PDB file of C-alpha atoms and ligand atoms in Angstrom:
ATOM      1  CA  UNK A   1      32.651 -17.002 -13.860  1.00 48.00           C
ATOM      2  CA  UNK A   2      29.129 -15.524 -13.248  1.00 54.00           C
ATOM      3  CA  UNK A   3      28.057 -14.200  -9.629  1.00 54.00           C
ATOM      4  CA  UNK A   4      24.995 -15.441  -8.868  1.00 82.00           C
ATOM      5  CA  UNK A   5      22.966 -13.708  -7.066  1.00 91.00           C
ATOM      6  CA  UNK A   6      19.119 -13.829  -5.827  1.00 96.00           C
ATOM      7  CA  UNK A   7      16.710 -11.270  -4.692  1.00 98.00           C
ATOM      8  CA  UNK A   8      15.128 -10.466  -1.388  1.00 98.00           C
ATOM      9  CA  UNK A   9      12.013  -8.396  -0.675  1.00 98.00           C
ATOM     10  CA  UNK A  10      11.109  -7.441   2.843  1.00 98.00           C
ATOM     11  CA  UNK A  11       7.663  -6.225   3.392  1.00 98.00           C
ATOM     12  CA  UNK A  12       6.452  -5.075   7.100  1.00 98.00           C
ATOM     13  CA  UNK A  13       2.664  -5.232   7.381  1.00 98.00           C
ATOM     14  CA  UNK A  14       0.927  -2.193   6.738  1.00 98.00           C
ATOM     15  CA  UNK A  15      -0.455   0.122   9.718  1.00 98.00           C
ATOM     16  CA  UNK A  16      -2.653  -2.191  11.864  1.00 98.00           C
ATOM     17  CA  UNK A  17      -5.725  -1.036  14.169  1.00 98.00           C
ATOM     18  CA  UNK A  18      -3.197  -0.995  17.253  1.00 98.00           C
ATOM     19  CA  UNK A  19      -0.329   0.440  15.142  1.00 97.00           C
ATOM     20  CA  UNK A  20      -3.450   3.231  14.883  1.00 97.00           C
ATOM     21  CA  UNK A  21      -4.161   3.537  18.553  1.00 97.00           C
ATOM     22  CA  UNK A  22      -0.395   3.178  19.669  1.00 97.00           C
ATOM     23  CA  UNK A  23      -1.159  -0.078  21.532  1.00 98.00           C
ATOM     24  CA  UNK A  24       1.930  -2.650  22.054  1.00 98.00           C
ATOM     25  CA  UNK A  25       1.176  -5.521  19.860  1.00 98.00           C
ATOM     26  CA  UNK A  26       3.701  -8.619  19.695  1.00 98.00           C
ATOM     27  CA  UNK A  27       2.030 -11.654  19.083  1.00 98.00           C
ATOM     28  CA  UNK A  28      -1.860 -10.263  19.252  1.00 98.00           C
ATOM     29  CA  UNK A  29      -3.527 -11.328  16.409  1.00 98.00           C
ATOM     30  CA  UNK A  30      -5.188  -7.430  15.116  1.00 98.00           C
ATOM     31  CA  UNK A  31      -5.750  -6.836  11.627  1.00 98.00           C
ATOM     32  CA  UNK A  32      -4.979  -4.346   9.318  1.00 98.00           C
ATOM     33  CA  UNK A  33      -6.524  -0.404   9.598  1.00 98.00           C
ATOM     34  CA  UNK A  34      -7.887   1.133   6.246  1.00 98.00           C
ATOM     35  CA  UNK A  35      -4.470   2.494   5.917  1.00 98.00           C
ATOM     36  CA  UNK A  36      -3.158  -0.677   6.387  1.00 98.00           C
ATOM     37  CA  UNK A  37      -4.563  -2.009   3.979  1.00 98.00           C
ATOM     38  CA  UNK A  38      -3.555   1.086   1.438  1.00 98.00           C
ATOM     39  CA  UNK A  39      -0.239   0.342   2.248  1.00 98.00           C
ATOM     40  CA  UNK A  40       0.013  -3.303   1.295  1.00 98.00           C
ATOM     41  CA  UNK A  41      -1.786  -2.555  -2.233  1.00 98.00           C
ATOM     42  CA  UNK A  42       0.810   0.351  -2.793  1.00 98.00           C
ATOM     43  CA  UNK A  43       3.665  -1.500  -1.508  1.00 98.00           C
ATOM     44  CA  UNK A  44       2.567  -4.588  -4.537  1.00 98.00           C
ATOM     45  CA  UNK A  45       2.456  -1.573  -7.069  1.00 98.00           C
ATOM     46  CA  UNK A  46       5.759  -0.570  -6.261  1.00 98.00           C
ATOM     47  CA  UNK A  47       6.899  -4.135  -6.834  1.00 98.00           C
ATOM     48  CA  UNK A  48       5.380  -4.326  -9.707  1.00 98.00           C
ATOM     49  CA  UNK A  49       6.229  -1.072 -10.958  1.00 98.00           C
ATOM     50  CA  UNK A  50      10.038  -1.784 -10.149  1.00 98.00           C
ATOM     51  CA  UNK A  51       9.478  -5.264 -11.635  1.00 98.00           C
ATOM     52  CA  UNK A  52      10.213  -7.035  -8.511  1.00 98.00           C
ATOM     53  CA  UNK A  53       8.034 -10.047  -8.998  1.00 98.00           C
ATOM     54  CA  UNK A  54       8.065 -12.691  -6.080  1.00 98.00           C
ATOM     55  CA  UNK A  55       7.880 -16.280  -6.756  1.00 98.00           C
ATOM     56  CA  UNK A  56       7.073 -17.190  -3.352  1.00 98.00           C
ATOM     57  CA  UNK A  57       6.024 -16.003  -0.020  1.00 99.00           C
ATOM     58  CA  UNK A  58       6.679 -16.190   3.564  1.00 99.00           C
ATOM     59  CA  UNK A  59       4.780 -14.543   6.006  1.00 99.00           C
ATOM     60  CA  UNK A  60       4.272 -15.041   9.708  1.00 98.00           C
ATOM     61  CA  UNK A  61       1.098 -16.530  11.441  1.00 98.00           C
ATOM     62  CA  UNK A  62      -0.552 -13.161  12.094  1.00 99.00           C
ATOM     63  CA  UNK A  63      -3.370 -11.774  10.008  1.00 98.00           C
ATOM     64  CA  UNK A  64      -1.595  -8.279   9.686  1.00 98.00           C
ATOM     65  CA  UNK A  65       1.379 -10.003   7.796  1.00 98.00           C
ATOM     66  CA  UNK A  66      -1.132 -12.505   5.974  1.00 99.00           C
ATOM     67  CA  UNK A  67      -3.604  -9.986   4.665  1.00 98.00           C
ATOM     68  CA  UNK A  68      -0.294  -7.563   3.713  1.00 98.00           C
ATOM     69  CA  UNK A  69       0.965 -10.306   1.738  1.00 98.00           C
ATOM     70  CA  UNK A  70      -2.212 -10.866   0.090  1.00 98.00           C
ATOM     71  CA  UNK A  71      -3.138  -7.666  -1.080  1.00 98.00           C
ATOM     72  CA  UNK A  72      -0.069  -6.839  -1.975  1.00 98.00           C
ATOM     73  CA  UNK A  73       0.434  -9.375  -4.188  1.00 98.00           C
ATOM     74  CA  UNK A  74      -3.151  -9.164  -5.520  1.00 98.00           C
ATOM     75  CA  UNK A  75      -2.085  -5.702  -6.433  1.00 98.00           C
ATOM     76  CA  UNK A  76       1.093  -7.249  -8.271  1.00 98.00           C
ATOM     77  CA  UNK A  77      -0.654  -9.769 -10.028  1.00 98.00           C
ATOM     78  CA  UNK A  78       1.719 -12.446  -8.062  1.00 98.00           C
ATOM     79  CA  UNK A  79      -1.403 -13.785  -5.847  1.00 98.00           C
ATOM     80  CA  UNK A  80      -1.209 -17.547  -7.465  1.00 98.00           C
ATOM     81  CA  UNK A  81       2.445 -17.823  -5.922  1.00 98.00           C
ATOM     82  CA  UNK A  82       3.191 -20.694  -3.479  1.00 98.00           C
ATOM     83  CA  UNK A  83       2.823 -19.836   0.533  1.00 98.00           C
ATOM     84  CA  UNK A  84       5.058 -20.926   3.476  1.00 98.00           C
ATOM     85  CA  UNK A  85       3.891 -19.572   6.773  1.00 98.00           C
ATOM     86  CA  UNK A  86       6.022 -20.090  10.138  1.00 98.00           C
ATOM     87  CA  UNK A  87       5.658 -18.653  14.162  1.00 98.00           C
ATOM     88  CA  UNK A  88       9.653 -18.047  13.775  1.00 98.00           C
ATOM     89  CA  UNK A  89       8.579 -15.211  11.384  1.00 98.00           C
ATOM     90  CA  UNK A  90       6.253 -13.424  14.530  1.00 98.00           C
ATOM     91  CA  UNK A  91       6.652 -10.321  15.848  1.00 98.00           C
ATOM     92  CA  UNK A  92       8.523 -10.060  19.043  1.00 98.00           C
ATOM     93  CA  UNK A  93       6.343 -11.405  21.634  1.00 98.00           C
ATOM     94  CA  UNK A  94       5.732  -8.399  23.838  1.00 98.00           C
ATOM     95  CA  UNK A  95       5.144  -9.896  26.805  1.00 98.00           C
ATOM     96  CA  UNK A  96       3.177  -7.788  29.388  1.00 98.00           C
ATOM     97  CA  UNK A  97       3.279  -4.719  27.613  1.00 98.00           C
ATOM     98  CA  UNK A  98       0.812  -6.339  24.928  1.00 98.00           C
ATOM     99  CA  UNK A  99      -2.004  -4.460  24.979  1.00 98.00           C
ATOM    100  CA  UNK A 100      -0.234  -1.471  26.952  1.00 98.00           C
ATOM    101  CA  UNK A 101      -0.722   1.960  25.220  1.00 98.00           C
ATOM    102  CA  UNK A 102       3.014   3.014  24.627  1.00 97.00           C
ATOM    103  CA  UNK A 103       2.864   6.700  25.110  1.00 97.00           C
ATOM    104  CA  UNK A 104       0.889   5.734  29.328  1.00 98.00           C
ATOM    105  CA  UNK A 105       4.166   2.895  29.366  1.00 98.00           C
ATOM    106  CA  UNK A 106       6.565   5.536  28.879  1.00 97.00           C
ATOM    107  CA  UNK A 107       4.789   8.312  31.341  1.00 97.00           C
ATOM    108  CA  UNK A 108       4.151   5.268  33.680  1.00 98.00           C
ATOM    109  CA  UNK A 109       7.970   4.181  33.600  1.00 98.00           C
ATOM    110  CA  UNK A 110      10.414   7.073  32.125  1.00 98.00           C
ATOM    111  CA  UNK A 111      11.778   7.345  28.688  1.00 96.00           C
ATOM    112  CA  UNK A 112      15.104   4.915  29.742  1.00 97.00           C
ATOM    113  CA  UNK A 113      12.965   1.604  30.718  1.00 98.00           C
ATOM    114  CA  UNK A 114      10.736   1.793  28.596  1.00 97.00           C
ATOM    115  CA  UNK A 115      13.388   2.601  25.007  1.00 96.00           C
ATOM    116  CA  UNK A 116      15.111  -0.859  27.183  1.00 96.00           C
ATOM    117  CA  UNK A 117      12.301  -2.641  26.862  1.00 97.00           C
ATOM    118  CA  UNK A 118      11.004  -1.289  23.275  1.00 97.00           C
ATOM    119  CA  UNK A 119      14.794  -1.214  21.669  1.00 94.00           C
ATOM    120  CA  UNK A 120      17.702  -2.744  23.624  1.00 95.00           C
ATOM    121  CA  UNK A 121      19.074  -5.801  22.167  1.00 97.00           C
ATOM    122  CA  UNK A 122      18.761  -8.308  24.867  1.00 97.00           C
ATOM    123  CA  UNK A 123      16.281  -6.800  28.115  1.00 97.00           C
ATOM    124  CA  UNK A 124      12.713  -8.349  27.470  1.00 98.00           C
ATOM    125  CA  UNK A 125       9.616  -6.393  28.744  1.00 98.00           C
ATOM    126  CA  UNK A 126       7.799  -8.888  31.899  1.00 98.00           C
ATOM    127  CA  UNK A 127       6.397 -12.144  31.016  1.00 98.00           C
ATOM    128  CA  UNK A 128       2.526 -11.890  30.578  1.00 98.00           C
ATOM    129  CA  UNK A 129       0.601 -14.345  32.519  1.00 98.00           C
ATOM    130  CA  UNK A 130      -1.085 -17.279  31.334  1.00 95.00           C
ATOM    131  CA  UNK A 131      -4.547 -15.786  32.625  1.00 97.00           C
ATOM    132  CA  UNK A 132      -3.719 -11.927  30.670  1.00 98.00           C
ATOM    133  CA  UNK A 133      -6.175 -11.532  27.899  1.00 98.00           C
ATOM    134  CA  UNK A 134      -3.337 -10.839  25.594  1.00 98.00           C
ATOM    135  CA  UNK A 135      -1.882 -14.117  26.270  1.00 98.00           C
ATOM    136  CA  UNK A 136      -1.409 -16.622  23.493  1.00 97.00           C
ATOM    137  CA  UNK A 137      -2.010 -19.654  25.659  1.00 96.00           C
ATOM    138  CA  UNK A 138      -4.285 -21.845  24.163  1.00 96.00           C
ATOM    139  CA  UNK A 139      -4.127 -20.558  20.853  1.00 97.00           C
ATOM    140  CA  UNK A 140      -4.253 -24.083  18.524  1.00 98.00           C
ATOM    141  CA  UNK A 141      -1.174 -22.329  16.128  1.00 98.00           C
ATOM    142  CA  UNK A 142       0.963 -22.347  18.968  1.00 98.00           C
ATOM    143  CA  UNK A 143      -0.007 -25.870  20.341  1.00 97.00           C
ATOM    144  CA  UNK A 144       3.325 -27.940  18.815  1.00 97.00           C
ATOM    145  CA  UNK A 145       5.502 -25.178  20.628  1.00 97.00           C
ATOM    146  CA  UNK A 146       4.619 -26.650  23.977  1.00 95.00           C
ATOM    147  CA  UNK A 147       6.964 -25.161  26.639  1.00 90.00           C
ATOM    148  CA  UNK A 148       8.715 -23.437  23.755  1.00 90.00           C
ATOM    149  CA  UNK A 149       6.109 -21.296  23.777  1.00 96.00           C
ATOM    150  CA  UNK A 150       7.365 -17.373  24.712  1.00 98.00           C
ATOM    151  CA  UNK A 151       6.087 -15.552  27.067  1.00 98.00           C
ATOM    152  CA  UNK A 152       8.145 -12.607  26.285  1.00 98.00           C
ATOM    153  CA  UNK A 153      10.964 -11.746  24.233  1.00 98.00           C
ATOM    154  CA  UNK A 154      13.869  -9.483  23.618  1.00 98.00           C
ATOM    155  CA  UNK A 155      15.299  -8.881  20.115  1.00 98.00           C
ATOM    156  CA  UNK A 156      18.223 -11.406  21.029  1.00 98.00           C
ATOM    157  CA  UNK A 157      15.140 -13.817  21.779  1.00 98.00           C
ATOM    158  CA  UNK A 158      14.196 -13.296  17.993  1.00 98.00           C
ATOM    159  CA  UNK A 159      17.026 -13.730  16.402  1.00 98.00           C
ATOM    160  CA  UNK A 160      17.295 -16.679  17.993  1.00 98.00           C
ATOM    161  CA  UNK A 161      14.276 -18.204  16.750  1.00 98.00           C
ATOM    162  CA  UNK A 162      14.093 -16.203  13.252  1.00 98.00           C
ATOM    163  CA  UNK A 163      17.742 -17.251  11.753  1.00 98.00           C
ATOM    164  CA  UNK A 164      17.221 -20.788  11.677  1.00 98.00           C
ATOM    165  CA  UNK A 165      13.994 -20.310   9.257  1.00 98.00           C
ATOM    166  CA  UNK A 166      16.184 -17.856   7.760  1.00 98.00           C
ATOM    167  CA  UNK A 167      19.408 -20.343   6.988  1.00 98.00           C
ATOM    168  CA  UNK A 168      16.591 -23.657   5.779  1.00 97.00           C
ATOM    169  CA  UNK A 169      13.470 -22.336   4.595  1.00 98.00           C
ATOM    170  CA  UNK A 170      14.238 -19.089   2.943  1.00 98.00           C
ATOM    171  CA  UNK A 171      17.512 -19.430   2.110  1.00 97.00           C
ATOM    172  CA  UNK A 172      16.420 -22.951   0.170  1.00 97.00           C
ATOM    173  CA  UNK A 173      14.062 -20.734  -1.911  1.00 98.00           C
ATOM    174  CA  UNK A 174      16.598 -18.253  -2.551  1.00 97.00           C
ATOM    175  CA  UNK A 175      19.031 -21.340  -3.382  1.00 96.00           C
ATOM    176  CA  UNK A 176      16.352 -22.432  -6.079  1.00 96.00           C
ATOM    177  CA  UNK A 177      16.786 -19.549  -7.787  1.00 95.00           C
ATOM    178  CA  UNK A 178      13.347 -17.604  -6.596  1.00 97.00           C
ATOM    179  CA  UNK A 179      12.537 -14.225  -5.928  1.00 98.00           C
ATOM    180  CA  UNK A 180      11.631 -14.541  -2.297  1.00 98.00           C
ATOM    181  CA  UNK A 181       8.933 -12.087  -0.258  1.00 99.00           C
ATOM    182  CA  UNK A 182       8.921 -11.903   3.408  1.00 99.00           C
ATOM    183  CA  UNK A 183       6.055 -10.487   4.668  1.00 99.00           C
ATOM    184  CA  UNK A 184       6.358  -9.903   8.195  1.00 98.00           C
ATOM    185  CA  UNK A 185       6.622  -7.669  11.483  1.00 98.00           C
ATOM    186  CA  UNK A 186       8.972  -4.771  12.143  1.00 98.00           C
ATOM    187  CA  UNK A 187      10.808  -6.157  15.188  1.00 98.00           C
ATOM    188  CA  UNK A 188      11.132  -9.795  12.955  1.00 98.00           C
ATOM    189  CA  UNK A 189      12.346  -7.919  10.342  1.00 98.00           C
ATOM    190  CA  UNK A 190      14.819  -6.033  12.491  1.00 98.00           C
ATOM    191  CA  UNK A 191      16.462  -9.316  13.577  1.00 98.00           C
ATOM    192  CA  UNK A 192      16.966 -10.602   9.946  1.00 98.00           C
ATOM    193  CA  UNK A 193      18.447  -6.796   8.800  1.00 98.00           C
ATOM    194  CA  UNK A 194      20.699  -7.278  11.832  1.00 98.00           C
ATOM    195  CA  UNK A 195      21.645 -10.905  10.787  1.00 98.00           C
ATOM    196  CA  UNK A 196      22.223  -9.765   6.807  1.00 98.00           C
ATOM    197  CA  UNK A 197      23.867  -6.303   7.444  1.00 98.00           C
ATOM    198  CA  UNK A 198      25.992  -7.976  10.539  1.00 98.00           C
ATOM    199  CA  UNK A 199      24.890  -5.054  12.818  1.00 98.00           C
ATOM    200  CA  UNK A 200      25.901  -4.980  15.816  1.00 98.00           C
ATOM    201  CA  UNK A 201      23.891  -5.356  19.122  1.00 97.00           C
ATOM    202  CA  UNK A 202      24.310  -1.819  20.075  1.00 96.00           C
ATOM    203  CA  UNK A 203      23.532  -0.244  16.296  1.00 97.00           C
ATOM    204  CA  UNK A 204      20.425  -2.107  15.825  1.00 96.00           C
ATOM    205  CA  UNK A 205      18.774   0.027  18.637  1.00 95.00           C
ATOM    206  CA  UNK A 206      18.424   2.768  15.738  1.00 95.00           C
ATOM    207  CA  UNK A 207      17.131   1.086  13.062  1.00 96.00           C
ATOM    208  CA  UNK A 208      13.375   1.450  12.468  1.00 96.00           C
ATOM    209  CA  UNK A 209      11.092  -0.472   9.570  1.00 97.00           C
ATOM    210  CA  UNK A 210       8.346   1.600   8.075  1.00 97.00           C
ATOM    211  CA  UNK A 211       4.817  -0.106   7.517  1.00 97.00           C
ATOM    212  CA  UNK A 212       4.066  -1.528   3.956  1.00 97.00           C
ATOM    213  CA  UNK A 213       7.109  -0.405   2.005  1.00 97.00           C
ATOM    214  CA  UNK A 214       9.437  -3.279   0.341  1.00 98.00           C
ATOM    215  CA  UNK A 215      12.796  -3.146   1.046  1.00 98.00           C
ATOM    216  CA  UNK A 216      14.962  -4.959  -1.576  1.00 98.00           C
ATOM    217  CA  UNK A 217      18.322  -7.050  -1.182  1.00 98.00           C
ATOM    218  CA  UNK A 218      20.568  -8.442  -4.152  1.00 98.00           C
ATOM    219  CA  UNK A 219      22.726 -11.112  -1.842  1.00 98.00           C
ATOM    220  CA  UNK A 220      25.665 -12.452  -3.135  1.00 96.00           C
ATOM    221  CA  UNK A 221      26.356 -16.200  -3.832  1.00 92.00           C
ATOM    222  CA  UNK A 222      26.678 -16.931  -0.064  1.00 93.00           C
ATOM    223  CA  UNK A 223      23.852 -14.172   0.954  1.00 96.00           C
ATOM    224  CA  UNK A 224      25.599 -11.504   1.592  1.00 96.00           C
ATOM    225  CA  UNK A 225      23.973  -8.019   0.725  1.00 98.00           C
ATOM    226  CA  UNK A 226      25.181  -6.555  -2.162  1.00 97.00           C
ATOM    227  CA  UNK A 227      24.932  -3.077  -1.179  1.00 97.00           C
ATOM    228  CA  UNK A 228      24.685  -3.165   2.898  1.00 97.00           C
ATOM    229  CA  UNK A 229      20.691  -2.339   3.817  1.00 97.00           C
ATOM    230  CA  UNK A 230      19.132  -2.990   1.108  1.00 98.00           C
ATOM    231  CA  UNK A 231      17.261  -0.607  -0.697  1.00 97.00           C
ATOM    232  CA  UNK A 232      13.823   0.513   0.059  1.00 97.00           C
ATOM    233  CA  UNK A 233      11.509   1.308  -3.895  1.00 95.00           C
ATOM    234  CA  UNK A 234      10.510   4.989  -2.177  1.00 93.00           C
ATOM    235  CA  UNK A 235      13.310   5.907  -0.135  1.00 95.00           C
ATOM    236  CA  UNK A 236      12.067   9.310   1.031  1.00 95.00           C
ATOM    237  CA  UNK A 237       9.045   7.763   2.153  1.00 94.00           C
ATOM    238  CA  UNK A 238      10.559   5.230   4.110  1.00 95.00           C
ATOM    239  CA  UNK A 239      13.271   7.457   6.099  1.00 95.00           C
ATOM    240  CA  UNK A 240      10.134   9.733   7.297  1.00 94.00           C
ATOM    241  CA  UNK A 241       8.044   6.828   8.188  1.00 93.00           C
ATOM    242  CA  UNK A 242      10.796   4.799  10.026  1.00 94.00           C
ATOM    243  CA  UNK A 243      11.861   7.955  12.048  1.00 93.00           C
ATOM    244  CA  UNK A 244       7.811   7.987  12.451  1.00 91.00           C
ATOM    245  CA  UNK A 245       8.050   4.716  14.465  1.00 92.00           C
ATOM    246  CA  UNK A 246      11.278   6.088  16.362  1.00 90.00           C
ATOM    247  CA  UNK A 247       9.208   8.524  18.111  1.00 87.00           C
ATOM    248  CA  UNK A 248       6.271   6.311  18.797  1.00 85.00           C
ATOM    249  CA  UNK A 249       5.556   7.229  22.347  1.00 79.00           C
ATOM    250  CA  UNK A 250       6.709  10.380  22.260  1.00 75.00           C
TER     251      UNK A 250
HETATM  252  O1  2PG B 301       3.903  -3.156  19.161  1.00 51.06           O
HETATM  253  C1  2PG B 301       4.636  -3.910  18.497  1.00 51.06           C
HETATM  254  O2  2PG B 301       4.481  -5.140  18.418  1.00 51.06           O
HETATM  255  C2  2PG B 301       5.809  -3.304  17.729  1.00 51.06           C
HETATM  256  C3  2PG B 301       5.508  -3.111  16.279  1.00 51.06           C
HETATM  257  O3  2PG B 301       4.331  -2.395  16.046  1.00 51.06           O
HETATM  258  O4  2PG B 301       6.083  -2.059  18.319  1.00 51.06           O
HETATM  259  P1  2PG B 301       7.511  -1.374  18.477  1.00 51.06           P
HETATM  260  O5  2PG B 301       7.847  -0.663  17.194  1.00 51.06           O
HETATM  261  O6  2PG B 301       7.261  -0.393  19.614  1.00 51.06           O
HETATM  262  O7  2PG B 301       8.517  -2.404  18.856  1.00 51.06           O
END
């Protein structure tokens, strides 16, 4: 009998202009720095060069993860490939913190609340109010979400929202038989690792996503990972640039 199995890529936005400044983000809309956009052109050669070639993409409603997705598969020569874009692919909304430099947050608050708020599973940061610049109220993407709207989330929040995309839309694709690109945020990305690798609530805390490198998954007939976490196309690179984002703050 043959094993089918289908391929995965995973693709966090490269460095944006508040990744730069080391500004909480969540669902502000910022674009891409310079590097940024280096990243997402590097991260398509690698595909390319490992001949990874998506046949379709999903990416999240925010410019950073749109632009990524677009240059990097400019830079792969997959930029005709069909687009699905969803909220449920989003960063974590931040909540008040948006906008909050992180290494002030943690002075302002000690290391323990604020690696609660920035990695435990399930304690979000404060709602941000309606009347915060870095609110998303109003925004016309948002509009059909009415009072699903968040107004802060924890990673449980995400998972939450992000698997059942995950189990229709993506996992359809991957059903079909296409290579499948998900170009997205690191917390987002987090939540599907967790659901894929079955991490547990606890573990996850350590597990960082470096900008603009793909991380591939073979999954197994009924999407299991083939080899547990994927693997990333430059794997030095990656461990120094997640434990990079493990000591944002610091
Ligand atoms: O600010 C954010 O939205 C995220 C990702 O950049 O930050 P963190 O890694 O601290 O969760």
């Amino acid at each position: 009998m043959t094993r089918m199995t289908s391929t995965l890529v995973l693709l966090r936005h490269g460095e944006s202009v508040w990744n730069a400044k080391n500004l909480f983000t969540g669902w502000v809309d910022v674009d891409l720095s310079d590097t940024g956009r280096s990243e997402a052109v590097a991260g398509g050669r690698m595909l390319a060069d490992a001949g990874v070639l998506p046949d379709v993409v999903h990416t999240s409603v925010l410019r950073r993860a749109i632009t990524t997705a677009h240059l990097a598969l400019d830079a792969a020569d997959r930029h005709w490939i069909p687009v699905r874009r969803d909220w449920r692919l989003n960063e974590r909304h931040y909540g008040d913190l948006q906008g909050k430099d992180k290494k002030q947050t943690m002075e302002q608050f000690g290391e323990e609340q604020f690696m609660l708020w920035r990695r435990s599973y399930d304690t979000p940061p404060p709602p941000i109010a309606d009347d915060n610049e870095y609110s998303q109220q109003g925004d016309p993407r948002y509009a059909h979400l009415g009072d699903q709207m968040p107004r802060t989330e924890c990673l449980k929040d995400v998972v939450a929202r992000l698997v059942p995309y995950w189990e229709t839309e993506i996992r359809a694709d991957l059903e079909a038989g296409h290579t499948v690109l998900v170009a997205a945020h690191g917390n987002s990305l987090r939540a599907l690792v967790k659901h894929l690798d079955g991490i547990g609530d606890d573990e996850i805390a350590a597990l960082n996503i470096p900008t603009g490198m793909p991380l591939v998954y073979e999954l197994d007939d009924d999407f299991t990972p083939v080899t547990k976490g994927g693997r990333y196309l430059d794997p030095e690179a990656a461990a120094t640039a997640a434990a990079a984002v493990a000591n944002q703050g610091r």
